[in-house]
XYZ file of C-alpha atoms in Angstrom:
531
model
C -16.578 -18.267 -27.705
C -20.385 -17.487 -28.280
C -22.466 -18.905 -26.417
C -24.434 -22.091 -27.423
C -26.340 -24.876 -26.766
C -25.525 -28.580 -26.199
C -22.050 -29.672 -26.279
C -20.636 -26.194 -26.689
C -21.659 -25.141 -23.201
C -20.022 -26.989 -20.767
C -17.247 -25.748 -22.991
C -17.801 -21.674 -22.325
C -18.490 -22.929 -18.993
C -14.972 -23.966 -18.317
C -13.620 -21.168 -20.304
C -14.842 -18.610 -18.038
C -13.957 -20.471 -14.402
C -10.592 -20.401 -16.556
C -10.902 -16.715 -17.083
C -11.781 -16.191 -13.254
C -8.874 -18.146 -12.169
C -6.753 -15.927 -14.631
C -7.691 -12.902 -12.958
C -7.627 -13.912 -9.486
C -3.651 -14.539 -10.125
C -3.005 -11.131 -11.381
C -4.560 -9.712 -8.635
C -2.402 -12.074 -6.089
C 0.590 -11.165 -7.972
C -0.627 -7.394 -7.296
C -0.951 -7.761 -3.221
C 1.846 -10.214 -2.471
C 4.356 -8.048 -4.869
C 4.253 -5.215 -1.868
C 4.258 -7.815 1.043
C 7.478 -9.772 -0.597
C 9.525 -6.247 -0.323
C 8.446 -5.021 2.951
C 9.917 -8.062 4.535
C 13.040 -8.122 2.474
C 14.048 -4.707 3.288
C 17.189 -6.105 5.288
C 17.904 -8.916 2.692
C 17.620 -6.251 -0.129
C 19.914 -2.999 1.145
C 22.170 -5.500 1.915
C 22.473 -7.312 -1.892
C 22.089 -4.023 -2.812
C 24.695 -2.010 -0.816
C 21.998 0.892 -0.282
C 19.935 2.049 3.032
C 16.724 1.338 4.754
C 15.646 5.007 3.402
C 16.418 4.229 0.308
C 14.161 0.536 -0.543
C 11.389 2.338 2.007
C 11.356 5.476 -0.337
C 10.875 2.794 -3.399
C 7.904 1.224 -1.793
C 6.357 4.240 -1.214
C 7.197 5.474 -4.643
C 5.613 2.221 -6.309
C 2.447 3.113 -4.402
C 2.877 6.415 -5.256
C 3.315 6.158 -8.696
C -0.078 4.062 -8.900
C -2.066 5.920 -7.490
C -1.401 9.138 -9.353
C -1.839 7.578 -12.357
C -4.844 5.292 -11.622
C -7.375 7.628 -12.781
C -5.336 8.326 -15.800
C -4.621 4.799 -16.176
C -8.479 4.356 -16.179
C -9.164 6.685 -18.912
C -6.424 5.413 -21.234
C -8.039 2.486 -21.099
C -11.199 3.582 -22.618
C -9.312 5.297 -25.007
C -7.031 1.977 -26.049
C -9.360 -0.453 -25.264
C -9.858 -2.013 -21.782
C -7.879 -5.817 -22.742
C -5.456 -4.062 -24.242
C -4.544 -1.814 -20.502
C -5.037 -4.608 -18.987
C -2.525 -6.812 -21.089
C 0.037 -3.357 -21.360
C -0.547 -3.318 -17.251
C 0.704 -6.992 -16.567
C 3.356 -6.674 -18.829
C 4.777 -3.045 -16.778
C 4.329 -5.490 -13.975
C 6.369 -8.215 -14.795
C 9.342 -5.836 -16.164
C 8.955 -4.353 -12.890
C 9.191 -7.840 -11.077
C 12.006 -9.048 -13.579
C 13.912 -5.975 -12.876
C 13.850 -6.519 -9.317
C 15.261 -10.640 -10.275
C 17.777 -8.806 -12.128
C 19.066 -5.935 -9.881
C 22.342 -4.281 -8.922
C 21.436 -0.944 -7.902
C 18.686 0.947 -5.731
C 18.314 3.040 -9.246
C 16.883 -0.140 -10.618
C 14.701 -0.876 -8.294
C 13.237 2.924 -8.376
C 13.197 2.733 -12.534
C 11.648 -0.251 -13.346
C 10.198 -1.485 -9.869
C 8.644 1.527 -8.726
C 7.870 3.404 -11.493
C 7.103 1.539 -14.731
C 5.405 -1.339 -12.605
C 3.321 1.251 -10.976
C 2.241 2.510 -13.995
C 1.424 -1.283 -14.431
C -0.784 -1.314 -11.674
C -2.500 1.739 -12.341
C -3.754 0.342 -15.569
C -3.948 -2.735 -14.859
C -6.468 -2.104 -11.970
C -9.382 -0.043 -13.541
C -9.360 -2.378 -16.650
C -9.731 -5.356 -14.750
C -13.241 -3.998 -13.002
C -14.311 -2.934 -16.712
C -13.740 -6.853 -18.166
C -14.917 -8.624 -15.104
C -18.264 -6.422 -15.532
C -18.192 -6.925 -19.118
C -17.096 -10.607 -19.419
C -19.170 -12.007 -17.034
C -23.087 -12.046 -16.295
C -25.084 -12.150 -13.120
C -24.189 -14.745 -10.568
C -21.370 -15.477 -12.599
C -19.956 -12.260 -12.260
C -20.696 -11.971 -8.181
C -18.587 -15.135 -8.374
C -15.864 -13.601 -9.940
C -15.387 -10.514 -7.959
C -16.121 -12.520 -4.967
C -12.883 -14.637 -6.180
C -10.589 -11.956 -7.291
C -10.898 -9.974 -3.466
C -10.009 -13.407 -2.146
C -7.260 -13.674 -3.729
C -6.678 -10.090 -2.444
C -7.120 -11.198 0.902
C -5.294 -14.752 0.442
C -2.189 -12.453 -1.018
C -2.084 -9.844 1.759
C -2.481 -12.755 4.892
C -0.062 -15.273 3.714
C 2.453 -12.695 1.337
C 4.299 -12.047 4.429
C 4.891 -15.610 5.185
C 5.033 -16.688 1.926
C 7.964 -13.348 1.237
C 9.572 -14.384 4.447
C 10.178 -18.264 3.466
C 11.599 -17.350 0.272
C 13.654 -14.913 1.426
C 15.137 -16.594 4.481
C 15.740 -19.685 2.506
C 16.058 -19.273 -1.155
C 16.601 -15.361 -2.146
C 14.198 -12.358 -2.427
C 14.902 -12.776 -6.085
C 13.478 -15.939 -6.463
C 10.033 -14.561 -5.160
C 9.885 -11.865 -8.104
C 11.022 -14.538 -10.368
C 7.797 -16.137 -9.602
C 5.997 -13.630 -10.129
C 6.907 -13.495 -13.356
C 6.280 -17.233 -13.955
C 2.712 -16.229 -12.810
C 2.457 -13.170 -15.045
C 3.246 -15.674 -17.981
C 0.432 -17.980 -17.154
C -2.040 -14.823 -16.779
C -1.153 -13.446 -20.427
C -1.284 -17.412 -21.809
C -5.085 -16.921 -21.571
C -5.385 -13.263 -23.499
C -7.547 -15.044 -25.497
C -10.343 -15.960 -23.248
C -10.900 -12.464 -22.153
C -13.125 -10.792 -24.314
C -12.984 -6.512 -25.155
C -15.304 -4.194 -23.567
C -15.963 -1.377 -25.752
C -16.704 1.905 -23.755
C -19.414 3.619 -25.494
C -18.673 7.225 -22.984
C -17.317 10.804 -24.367
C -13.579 10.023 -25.866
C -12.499 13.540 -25.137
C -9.352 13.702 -23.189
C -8.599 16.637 -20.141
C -5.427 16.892 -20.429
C -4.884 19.328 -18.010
C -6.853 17.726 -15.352
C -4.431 14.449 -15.951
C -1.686 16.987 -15.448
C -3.065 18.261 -12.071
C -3.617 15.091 -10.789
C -0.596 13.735 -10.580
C 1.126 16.917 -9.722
C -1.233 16.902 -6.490
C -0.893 13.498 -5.392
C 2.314 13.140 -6.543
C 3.734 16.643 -5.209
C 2.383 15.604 -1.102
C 3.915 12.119 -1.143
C 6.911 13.179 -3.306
C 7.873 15.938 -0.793
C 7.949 13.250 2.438
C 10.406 11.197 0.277
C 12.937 14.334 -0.096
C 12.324 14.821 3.430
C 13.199 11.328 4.618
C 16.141 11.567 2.211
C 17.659 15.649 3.960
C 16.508 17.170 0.414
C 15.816 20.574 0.245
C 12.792 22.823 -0.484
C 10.302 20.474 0.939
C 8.232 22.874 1.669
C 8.165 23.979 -1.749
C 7.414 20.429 -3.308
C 4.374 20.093 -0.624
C 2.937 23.584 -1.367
C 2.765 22.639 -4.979
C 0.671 19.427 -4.118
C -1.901 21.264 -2.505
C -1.867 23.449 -5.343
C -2.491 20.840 -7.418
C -5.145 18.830 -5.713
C -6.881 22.073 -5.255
C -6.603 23.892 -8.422
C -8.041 19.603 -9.973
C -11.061 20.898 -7.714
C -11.386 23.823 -9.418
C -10.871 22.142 -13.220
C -13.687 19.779 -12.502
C -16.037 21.774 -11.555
C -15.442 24.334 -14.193
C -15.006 21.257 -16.810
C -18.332 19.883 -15.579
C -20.085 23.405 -15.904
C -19.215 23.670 -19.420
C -20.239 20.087 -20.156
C -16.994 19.014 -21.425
C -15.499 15.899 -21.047
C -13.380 15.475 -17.699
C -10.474 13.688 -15.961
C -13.455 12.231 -13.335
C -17.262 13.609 -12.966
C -17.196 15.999 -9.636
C -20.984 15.087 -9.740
C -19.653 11.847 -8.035
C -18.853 13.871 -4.516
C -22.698 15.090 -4.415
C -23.204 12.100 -2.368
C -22.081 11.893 0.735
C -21.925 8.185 1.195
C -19.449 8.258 -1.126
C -17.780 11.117 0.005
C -17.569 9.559 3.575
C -16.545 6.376 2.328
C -13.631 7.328 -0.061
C -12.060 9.502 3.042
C -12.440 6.173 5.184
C -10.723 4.326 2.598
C -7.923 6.781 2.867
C -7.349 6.456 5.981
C -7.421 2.946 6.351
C -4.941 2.463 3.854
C -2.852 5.244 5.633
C -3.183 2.749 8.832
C -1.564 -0.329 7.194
C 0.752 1.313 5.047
C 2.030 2.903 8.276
C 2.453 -0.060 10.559
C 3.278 -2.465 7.403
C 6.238 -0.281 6.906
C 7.753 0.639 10.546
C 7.119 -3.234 11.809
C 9.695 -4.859 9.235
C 11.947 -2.150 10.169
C 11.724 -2.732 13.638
C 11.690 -6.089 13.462
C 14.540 -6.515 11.389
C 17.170 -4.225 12.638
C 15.954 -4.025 16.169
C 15.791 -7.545 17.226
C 17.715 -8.784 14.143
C 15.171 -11.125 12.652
C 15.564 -12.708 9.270
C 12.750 -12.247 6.733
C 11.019 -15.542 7.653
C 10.891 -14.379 10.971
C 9.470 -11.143 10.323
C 7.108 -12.344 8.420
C 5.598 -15.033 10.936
C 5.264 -12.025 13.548
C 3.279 -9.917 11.152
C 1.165 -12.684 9.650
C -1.416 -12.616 12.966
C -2.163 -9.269 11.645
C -2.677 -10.199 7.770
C -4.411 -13.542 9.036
C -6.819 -11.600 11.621
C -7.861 -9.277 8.896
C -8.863 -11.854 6.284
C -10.719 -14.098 8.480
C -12.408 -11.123 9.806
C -12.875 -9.549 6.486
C -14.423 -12.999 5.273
C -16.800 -13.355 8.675
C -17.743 -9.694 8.554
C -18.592 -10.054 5.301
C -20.694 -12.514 5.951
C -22.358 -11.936 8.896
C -23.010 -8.387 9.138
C -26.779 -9.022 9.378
C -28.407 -6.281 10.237
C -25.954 -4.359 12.303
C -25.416 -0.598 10.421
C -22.342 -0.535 8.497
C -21.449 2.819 10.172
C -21.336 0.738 13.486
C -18.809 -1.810 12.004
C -16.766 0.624 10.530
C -16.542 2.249 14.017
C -15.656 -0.703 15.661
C -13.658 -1.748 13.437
C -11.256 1.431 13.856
C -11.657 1.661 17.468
C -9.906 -1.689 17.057
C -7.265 -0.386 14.984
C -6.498 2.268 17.851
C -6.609 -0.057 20.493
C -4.066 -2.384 18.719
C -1.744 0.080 17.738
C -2.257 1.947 21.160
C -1.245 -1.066 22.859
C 1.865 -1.630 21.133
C 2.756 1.947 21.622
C 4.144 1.005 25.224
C 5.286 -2.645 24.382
C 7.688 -1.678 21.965
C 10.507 -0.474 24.105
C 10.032 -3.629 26.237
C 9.982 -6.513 23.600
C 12.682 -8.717 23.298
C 10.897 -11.112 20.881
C 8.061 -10.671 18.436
C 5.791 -12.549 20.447
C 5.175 -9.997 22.797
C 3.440 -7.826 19.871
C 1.249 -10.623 18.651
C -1.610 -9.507 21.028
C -2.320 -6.191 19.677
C -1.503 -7.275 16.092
C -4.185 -9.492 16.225
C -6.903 -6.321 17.680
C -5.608 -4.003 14.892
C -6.079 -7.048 12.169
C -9.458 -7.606 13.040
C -9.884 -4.107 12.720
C -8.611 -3.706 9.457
C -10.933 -6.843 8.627
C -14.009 -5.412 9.867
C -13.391 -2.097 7.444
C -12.325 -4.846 4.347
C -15.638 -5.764 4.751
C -17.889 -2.854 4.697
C -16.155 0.104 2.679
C -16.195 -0.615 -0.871
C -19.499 -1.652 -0.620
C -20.363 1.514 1.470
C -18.510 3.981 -0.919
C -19.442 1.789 -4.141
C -23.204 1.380 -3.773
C -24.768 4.659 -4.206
C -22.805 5.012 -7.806
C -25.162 4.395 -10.902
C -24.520 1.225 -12.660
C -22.711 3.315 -15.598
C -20.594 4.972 -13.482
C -19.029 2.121 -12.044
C -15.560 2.133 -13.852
C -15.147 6.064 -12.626
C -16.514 5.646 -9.021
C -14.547 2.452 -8.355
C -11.037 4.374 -10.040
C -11.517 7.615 -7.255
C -11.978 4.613 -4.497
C -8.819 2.986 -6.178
C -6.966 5.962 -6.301
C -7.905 6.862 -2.801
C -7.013 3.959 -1.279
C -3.482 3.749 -3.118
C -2.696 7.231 -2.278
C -3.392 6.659 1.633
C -1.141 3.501 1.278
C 1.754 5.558 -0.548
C 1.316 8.367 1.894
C 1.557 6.313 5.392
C 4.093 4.258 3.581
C 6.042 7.920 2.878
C 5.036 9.162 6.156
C 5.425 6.918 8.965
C 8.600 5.743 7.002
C 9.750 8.868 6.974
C 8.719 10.273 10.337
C 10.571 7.115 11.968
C 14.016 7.659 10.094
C 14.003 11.537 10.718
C 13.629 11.104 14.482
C 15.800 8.292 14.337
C 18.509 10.492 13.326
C 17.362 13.321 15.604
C 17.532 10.896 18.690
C 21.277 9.982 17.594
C 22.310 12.937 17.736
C 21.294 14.236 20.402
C 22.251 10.907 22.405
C 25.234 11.225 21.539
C 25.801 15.221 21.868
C 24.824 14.589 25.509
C 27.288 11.430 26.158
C 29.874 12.203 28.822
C 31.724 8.986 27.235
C 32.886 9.908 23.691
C 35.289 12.136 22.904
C 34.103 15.686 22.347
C 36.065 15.969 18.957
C 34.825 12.520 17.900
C 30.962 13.417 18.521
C 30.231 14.716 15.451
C 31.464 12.171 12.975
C 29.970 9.493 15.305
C 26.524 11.172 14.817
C 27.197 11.146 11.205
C 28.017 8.084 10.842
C 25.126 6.575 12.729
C 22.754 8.482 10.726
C 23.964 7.280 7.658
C 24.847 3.907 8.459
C 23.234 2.527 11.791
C 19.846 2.690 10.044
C 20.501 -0.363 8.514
C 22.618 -2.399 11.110
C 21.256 -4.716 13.640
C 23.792 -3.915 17.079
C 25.512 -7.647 15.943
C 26.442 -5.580 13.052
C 27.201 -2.361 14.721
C 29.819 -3.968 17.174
C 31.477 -5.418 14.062
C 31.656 -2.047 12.464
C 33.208 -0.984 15.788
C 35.455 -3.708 16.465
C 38.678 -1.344 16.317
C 37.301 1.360 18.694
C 38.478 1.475 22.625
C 35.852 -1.002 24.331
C 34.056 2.069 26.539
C 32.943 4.015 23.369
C 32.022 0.421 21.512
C 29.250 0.069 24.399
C 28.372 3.631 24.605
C 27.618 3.836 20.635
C 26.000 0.384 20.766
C 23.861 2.031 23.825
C 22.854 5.156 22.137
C 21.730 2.801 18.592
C 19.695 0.692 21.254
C 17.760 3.071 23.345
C 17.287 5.470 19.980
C 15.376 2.605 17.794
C 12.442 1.826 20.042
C 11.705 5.758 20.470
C 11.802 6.012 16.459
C 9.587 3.241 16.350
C 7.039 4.438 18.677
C 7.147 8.040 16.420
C 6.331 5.685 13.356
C 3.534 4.398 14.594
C 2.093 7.394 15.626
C 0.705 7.626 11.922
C -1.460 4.581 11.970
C -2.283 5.808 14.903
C -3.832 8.950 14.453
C -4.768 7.803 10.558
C -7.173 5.482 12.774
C -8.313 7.847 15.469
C -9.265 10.200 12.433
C -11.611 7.167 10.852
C -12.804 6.329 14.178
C -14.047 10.388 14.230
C -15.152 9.740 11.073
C -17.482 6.987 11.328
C -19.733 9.228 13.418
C -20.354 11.481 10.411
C -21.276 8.052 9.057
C -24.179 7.281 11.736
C -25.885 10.552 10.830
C -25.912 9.227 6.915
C -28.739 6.531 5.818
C -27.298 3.458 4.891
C -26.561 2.576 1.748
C -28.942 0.125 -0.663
C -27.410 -2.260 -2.386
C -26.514 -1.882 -6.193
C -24.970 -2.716 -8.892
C -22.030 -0.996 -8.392
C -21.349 -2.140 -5.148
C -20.664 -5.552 -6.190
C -18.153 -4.858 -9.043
C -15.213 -4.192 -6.354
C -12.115 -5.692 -6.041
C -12.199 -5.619 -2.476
């Protein structure tokens, strides 16, 4: 594989559009894997005999679970060697996806979904940014990067339809069975990829690999035992702001001494990159929130199948790649601060809009409108924010820099996932009960087990279902429970989306810090992202 003249050129040529193609799949697999679950929640508690709580709590946990390991996940790989993560990543991956082919149980799902295929992820990602940098060249590598976020973008605008048809018409299984199929043809080519040696300080900081994922893991951990009635949440939260803050602390004393360090905290001396890792945050908390609580709705509210959940979201995925692909290529001269801000003030308007719709809309056509504002939104920041946050990193520093954007943009996805998920069920249950605390139609001796049972059960029914849960009941309290799961699921809803909401409002804030900030020059660094 070395390079050479005359006939053994076109030869390397093809082997490394080969190699490009290769990666571009694994990162498909990586996007799509997330979009295939979100709109097979309903197909998958009911294969699985478990609850909405329960498959959203494993979503967020996957997320979860990647980003707290990322930057670990990163330095393992410098420690192991960077083709060797990459190969160990795709292979937790595609026990993760053959698990889910294979599953009987929510535990399942949670073991080998969750958390060994987001330990996947987490190395899979930071090793494939260190090979595409050090198996490819100049234009050759823009081309590469430029391919693999397509394919990023291609995964997250057609994984909901793509999720949906396979769902509705074959089984949800079938679409992590092909996964796997595509995980195969990724590890066929090992050979073409090529070791990069990294030639930084081996040491290892253990402790600040500890702290890491006790932080991130501890604030997204404790929304999950809230969503599911656990106790001591406040306990599990405190000790994730512990964590992240005592990491603050280890850094900067690890970095004092010179000794070698879970990241560099020399990183956050510029605020461009400071700015633009928070905005990745919360742009990830935006579509993890209203990726999450539209399924849901959608779903169990007005009782769509998979396929049709997934053509109702898709003008949201498809608005924010074509945007993301336009932006990209005409921003021109316009500051990437102002895009940014528009591109949030979009976000709010979209999700501000559906706000009042939801309560109102009897078919998912009614919410195209302002899923098609927020996409372009979310399009416009695709565009601009790893190459804001990435470009005033030093070539060398790449790897690091582009594993805190990594891990900053997985834990806002895990957390709005967690949050909005969780914020939705909680006054979903909240609204139950007090609906039906306050009906003058049921029984007073039956309220109580009729609040119960709703909370534990209604989560996941569709009213079609409800009524044949109820079928045995007097006809008065039938309608009256079938009333109080109507009018309580738009109201949850709305609650849900409050988190993209404000996560948007927050960036929109935030992009104003971002006008006061020179913009950044191109580098390097800012093209080895994987968008």
């Amino acid at each position: 594989m070395s390079a050479g003249g005359g006939a053994g050129t076109p030869q390397l040529d093809r082997s490394k559009r080969t190699l490009g193609l290769l990666l571009a799949m694994a990162m498909f697999v990586l996007v799509v894997d997330t979009s295939l679950m979100n709109v097979s929640i309903s197909a998958v508690v009911r294969d699985l005999g478990t609850t909405v709580s329960g498959v959203q709590s494993a979503i967020a946990l996957e997320a979860l679970v990647s980003a707290a390991f990322i930057l670990i996940g990163g330095k393992v790989g410098d420690l192991i060697g960077r083709k060797r993560a990459y190969l160990v990543g795709l292979l937790g991956y595609a026990v993760g996806a053959t698990a889910m082919t294979l599953a009987q149980s929510l535990t399942a799902v949670i073991v080998f979904w969750a958390v060994i295929g987001g330990l996947g992820a987490s190395l899979l990602l930071p090793a494939m940014q260190s090979l595409i940098h050090g198996n490819f060249d100049g234009a050759a590598r823009k081309k590469v990067y430029a391919l693999v976020g397509a394919a990023a973008a291609i995964a997250a605008a057609v994984g909901p339809l793509l999720g949906g048809f396979i769902t509705t018409y074959l089984s949800w299984r079938v679409g992590f069975a092909l996964e796997v199929v595509v995980i195969v043809v990724v590890l066929s080519g090992a050979k073409l990829v090529h070791d990069v040696p990294y030639t930084g300080p081996r040491g290892v900081d253990v402790v600040g690999a500890l702290l890491s994922v006790v932080g991130m893991g501890g604030l997204v951990l404790g929304i999950l035992v809230w969503q599911e009635g656990g106790e001591r949440v406040g306990l599990v939260l405190g000790i994730g702001v512990v964590g992240l803050v005592a990491l603050v602390f280890w850094l900067r004393r690890r970095a004092r001494r010179a000794e070698p360090a879970l990241l560099d905290p020399g990183l956050f001396s510029s605020g461009l990159f400071r700015v633009g890792v928070s905005q990745q945050m919360l742009q990830q908390i935006a579509l993890g929130g209203t990726m999450i609580v539209l399924p849901i709705f959608l779903q169990m509210v007005l009782e769509y199948n998979a396929m049709e959940a997934g053509l109702t979201i898709a003008p949201l995925s498809l608005s924010m790649f074509a945007l993301a692909i336009v932006a990209g290529r005409r921003s021109g001269r316009r500051r990437p601060s102002t895009v940014v801000g528009v591109g949030f003030g979009l976000v709010v308007v979209g999700v501000a809009v559906l706000l009042p719709l939801v309560p109102r809309a009897g078919t998912g056509w009614a919410l195209v409108g302002p899923l098609v504002v927020a996409g372009a939104g979310l399009g416009l920041l695709v565009s601009q924010l790893n190459n804001y946050t990435l470009s005033p990193v030093p070539e060398e520093r790449v790897s690091e820099a582009a594993g805190v954007n990594s891990a900053a943009g997985s834990f806002g996805l895990s957390f709005g996932l967690a949050f909005a998920g969780a914020i939705m069920l909680a006054s979903l249950a909240w609204t139950f009960t007090a609906d039906v605390n306050a009906s003058t139609v049921l029984p007073p001796a039956e309220k109580q087990q009729v609040a119960q049972v709703l909370e534990e059960d209604a989560e996941l029914m569709s009213n079609t279902k409800l009524a044949e849960l109820l079928a045995t009941q007097p006809e008065p309290i039938r309608q009256e429970i079938i009333r109080i799961n109507t009018e309580a699921r738009p109201f949850a809803l709305q609650i849900g989306l409050l988190v993209p909401l404000l996560a948007a409002t927050a960036g929109l804030f935030n992009s104003l810090r971002m006008r006061r900030l020179p913009d950044p020059e191109p580098s390097g660094a800012a093209e080895t992202t994987l968008g």
